[in-house]
Every structure is written in C-alpha cells, then in structure tokens.
Amino acid sequence: QVQLVEFGGGLVQAGGSLRLSCAASGSIFSISTMGWFRQASGKQRELVATITSGGSANYAASVKDRFTISRDNAKNTVYLQMNSLKPEDTAVYYCYADVLSGGSRSYRGYWGQGTQVTVSS
C-alpha cells in the first residue's frame, strides 16, 4: 500500500505565503509525476501544478508566477510554495502521485487526504 500525507495548510491573509509538503510512503518502487490539485467549495477539483521525476513543472495559469512546485526524489516528497496568496486560492489542496508499487507492473495514481488552505481578504 501507498500513503500520501500532506502538511502545511492553514489560514493566511491575502498577500501572504504558505508552503505545502506531501510525503509518499509504503511499498514504492518508483514515482513518476507528482502534483497538487485543489477543490474549492462547490467547485470541481482542478490542477494546480505537476512535476515530473526529472523536474519539469507545469502550472495552472491562475497560479503561474505565484506558486512553485518542487520535489525531493530521495524523500518521495513534493512541495508547493505559495506566494502572493489571494482569497480565490482558498480550497482543499490534494497531493497526487503516480506510483509504481513493489510487485506491480504499471503506475497507479494515489491521492492524499487533503489539507485546507484559507486566504482571508
């Protein structure tokens, strides 16, 4: 089994910063893409940013130039540095990872439990 655990959510004023982290653990042979998604109340889950094992990053237009995704492959951990936060960034943020587990023949997607980020105006 594979578990993803997120840390770092909370309440921050507009213009402030937060850093999220997500650690994958369990029977892991390899992780390809890792990323962050978010879901605001009453809305669909949307992509925030993804990063490949080689470090290539992709961002949603709404967060580009404000958020930075990074990862530590040795620790199976992905980070999201969020700067210049806006009230519209308020959402539950979910970590995602494509994992090749020990004994498996293909990658499978796993999700974290989510962490709340609230940005006050």
mmCIF file of C-alpha atoms in Angstrom:
data_model
loop_
_atom_site.group_PDB
_atom_site.id
_atom_site.type_symbol
_atom_site.label_atom_id
_atom_site.label_comp_id
_atom_site.label_asym_id
_atom_site.label_seq_id
_atom_site.Cartn_x
_atom_site.Cartn_y
_atom_site.Cartn_z
ATOM 1 C CA GLN A 1 0.000 0.000 0.000
ATOM 2 C CA VAL A 2 0.986 3.592 -0.610
ATOM 3 C CA GLN A 3 0.046 6.576 1.512
ATOM 4 C CA LEU A 4 0.353 10.281 0.772
ATOM 5 C CA VAL A 5 0.289 12.642 3.729
ATOM 6 C CA GLU A 6 0.090 16.413 3.314
ATOM 7 C CA PHE A 7 1.317 19.079 5.713
ATOM 8 C CA GLY A 8 1.266 22.845 5.811
ATOM 9 C CA GLY A 9 -2.235 24.097 5.217
ATOM 10 C CA GLY A 10 -3.783 26.835 7.308
ATOM 11 C CA LEU A 11 -5.183 30.341 7.443
ATOM 12 C CA VAL A 12 -3.271 33.242 5.930
ATOM 13 C CA GLN A 13 -4.046 36.814 4.953
ATOM 14 C CA ALA A 14 -4.149 37.864 1.322
ATOM 15 C CA GLY A 15 -0.665 38.558 0.049
ATOM 16 C CA GLY A 16 0.860 36.047 2.428
ATOM 17 C CA SER A 17 2.648 32.770 1.823
ATOM 18 C CA LEU A 18 2.269 29.121 2.730
ATOM 19 C CA ARG A 19 4.315 26.035 1.951
ATOM 20 C CA LEU A 20 2.651 22.666 1.497
ATOM 21 C CA SER A 21 4.509 19.384 1.589
ATOM 22 C CA CYS A 22 3.425 15.849 0.783
ATOM 23 C CA ALA A 23 5.339 12.703 1.629
ATOM 24 C CA ALA A 24 4.668 9.360 -0.035
ATOM 25 C CA SER A 25 5.371 6.194 1.904
ATOM 26 C CA GLY A 26 4.775 2.482 1.668
ATOM 27 C CA SER A 27 5.713 -0.079 -0.938
ATOM 28 C CA ILE A 28 7.199 2.316 -3.506
ATOM 29 C CA PHE A 29 9.472 1.253 -6.328
ATOM 30 C CA SER A 30 9.283 4.438 -8.377
ATOM 31 C CA ILE A 31 7.287 7.674 -8.604
ATOM 32 C CA SER A 32 6.814 9.457 -11.915
ATOM 33 C CA THR A 33 4.625 12.563 -11.869
ATOM 34 C CA MET A 34 3.696 14.241 -8.582
ATOM 35 C CA GLY A 35 1.409 17.181 -8.251
ATOM 36 C CA TRP A 36 -1.097 19.317 -6.445
ATOM 37 C CA PHE A 37 -4.789 19.769 -7.154
ATOM 38 C CA ARG A 38 -7.347 21.856 -5.313
ATOM 39 C CA GLN A 39 -11.074 21.891 -4.803
ATOM 40 C CA ALA A 40 -12.940 24.961 -3.658
ATOM 41 C CA SER A 41 -16.344 24.643 -2.035
ATOM 42 C CA GLY A 42 -18.983 23.908 -4.644
ATOM 43 C CA LYS A 43 -16.456 23.571 -7.462
ATOM 44 C CA GLN A 44 -14.706 20.736 -9.272
ATOM 45 C CA ARG A 45 -11.211 19.629 -8.411
ATOM 46 C CA GLU A 46 -8.662 21.422 -10.583
ATOM 47 C CA LEU A 47 -4.993 21.044 -11.357
ATOM 48 C CA VAL A 48 -2.627 23.461 -9.625
ATOM 49 C CA ALA A 49 0.806 22.171 -10.619
ATOM 50 C CA THR A 50 2.621 18.992 -11.565
ATOM 51 C CA ILE A 51 6.270 17.987 -11.686
ATOM 52 C CA THR A 52 7.978 15.039 -13.339
ATOM 53 C CA SER A 53 10.711 12.949 -11.775
ATOM 54 C CA GLY A 54 13.161 14.903 -13.915
ATOM 55 C CA GLY A 55 11.943 18.217 -12.526
ATOM 56 C CA SER A 56 9.821 19.534 -15.383
ATOM 57 C CA ALA A 57 6.987 21.599 -13.924
ATOM 58 C CA ASN A 58 3.589 22.584 -15.246
ATOM 59 C CA TYR A 59 1.280 25.194 -13.704
ATOM 60 C CA ALA A 60 -2.297 26.328 -13.992
ATOM 61 C CA ALA A 61 -2.473 29.810 -15.477
ATOM 62 C CA SER A 62 -4.116 31.124 -12.304
ATOM 63 C CA VAL A 63 -1.086 30.291 -10.133
ATOM 64 C CA LYS A 64 1.803 30.691 -12.550
ATOM 65 C CA ASP A 65 4.421 33.150 -11.268
ATOM 66 C CA ARG A 66 2.992 32.908 -7.710
ATOM 67 C CA PHE A 67 3.336 29.202 -6.877
ATOM 68 C CA THR A 68 6.407 26.993 -7.199
ATOM 69 C CA ILE A 69 6.351 23.202 -7.182
ATOM 70 C CA SER A 70 9.434 21.185 -6.304
ATOM 71 C CA ARG A 71 10.279 17.663 -5.189
ATOM 72 C CA ASP A 72 12.874 15.638 -3.355
ATOM 73 C CA ASN A 73 13.055 12.276 -5.097
ATOM 74 C CA ALA A 74 15.168 10.737 -2.350
ATOM 75 C CA LYS A 75 12.432 11.538 0.187
ATOM 76 C CA ASN A 76 9.460 10.847 -2.130
ATOM 77 C CA THR A 77 8.223 14.301 -1.203
ATOM 78 C CA VAL A 78 6.664 17.101 -3.216
ATOM 79 C CA TYR A 79 6.361 20.717 -2.124
ATOM 80 C CA LEU A 80 4.225 23.670 -3.138
ATOM 81 C CA GLN A 81 5.449 27.140 -2.233
ATOM 82 C CA MET A 82 2.523 29.530 -2.487
ATOM 83 C CA ASN A 83 3.242 33.261 -2.530
ATOM 84 C CA SER A 84 1.038 36.313 -3.055
ATOM 85 C CA LEU A 85 -1.984 34.312 -1.977
ATOM 86 C CA LYS A 86 -5.433 35.525 -2.945
ATOM 87 C CA PRO A 87 -8.852 34.767 -1.429
ATOM 88 C CA GLU A 88 -9.681 32.798 -4.580
ATOM 89 C CA ASP A 89 -6.866 30.377 -3.712
ATOM 90 C CA THR A 90 -8.981 29.174 -0.786
ATOM 91 C CA ALA A 91 -9.585 25.448 -1.243
ATOM 92 C CA VAL A 92 -8.714 21.984 -0.045
ATOM 93 C CA TYR A 93 -5.377 21.097 -1.611
ATOM 94 C CA TYR A 94 -4.725 17.482 -2.578
ATOM 95 C CA CYS A 95 -1.409 15.839 -3.298
ATOM 96 C CA TYR A 96 -1.183 13.349 -6.153
ATOM 97 C CA ALA A 97 1.448 10.837 -7.212
ATOM 98 C CA ASP A 98 1.835 8.248 -9.982
ATOM 99 C CA VAL A 99 3.439 5.329 -8.189
ATOM 100 C CA LEU A 100 4.914 2.038 -9.288
ATOM 101 C CA SER A 101 4.500 -0.170 -6.241
ATOM 102 C CA GLY A 102 6.611 -3.164 -5.433
ATOM 103 C CA GLY A 103 5.155 -6.144 -7.239
ATOM 104 C CA SER A 104 3.110 -4.013 -9.669
ATOM 105 C CA ARG A 105 3.604 -3.831 -13.435
ATOM 106 C CA SER A 106 2.142 -0.389 -14.016
ATOM 107 C CA TYR A 107 1.917 3.020 -12.373
ATOM 108 C CA ARG A 108 -1.172 3.874 -10.373
ATOM 109 C CA GLY A 109 -2.415 7.232 -9.132
ATOM 110 C CA TYR A 110 -2.688 7.917 -5.409
ATOM 111 C CA TRP A 111 -4.215 10.875 -3.568
ATOM 112 C CA GLY A 112 -3.558 12.437 -0.222
ATOM 113 C CA GLN A 113 -6.337 13.216 2.233
ATOM 114 C CA GLY A 114 -6.268 16.940 1.519
ATOM 115 C CA THR A 115 -5.273 19.990 3.521
ATOM 116 C CA GLN A 116 -7.327 23.168 3.894
ATOM 117 C CA VAL A 117 -5.880 26.468 2.739
ATOM 118 C CA THR A 118 -7.893 29.560 3.632
ATOM 119 C CA VAL A 119 -6.898 33.018 2.446
ATOM 120 C CA SER A 120 -8.667 35.916 4.146
ATOM 121 C CA SER A 121 -9.170 39.275 2.463
#
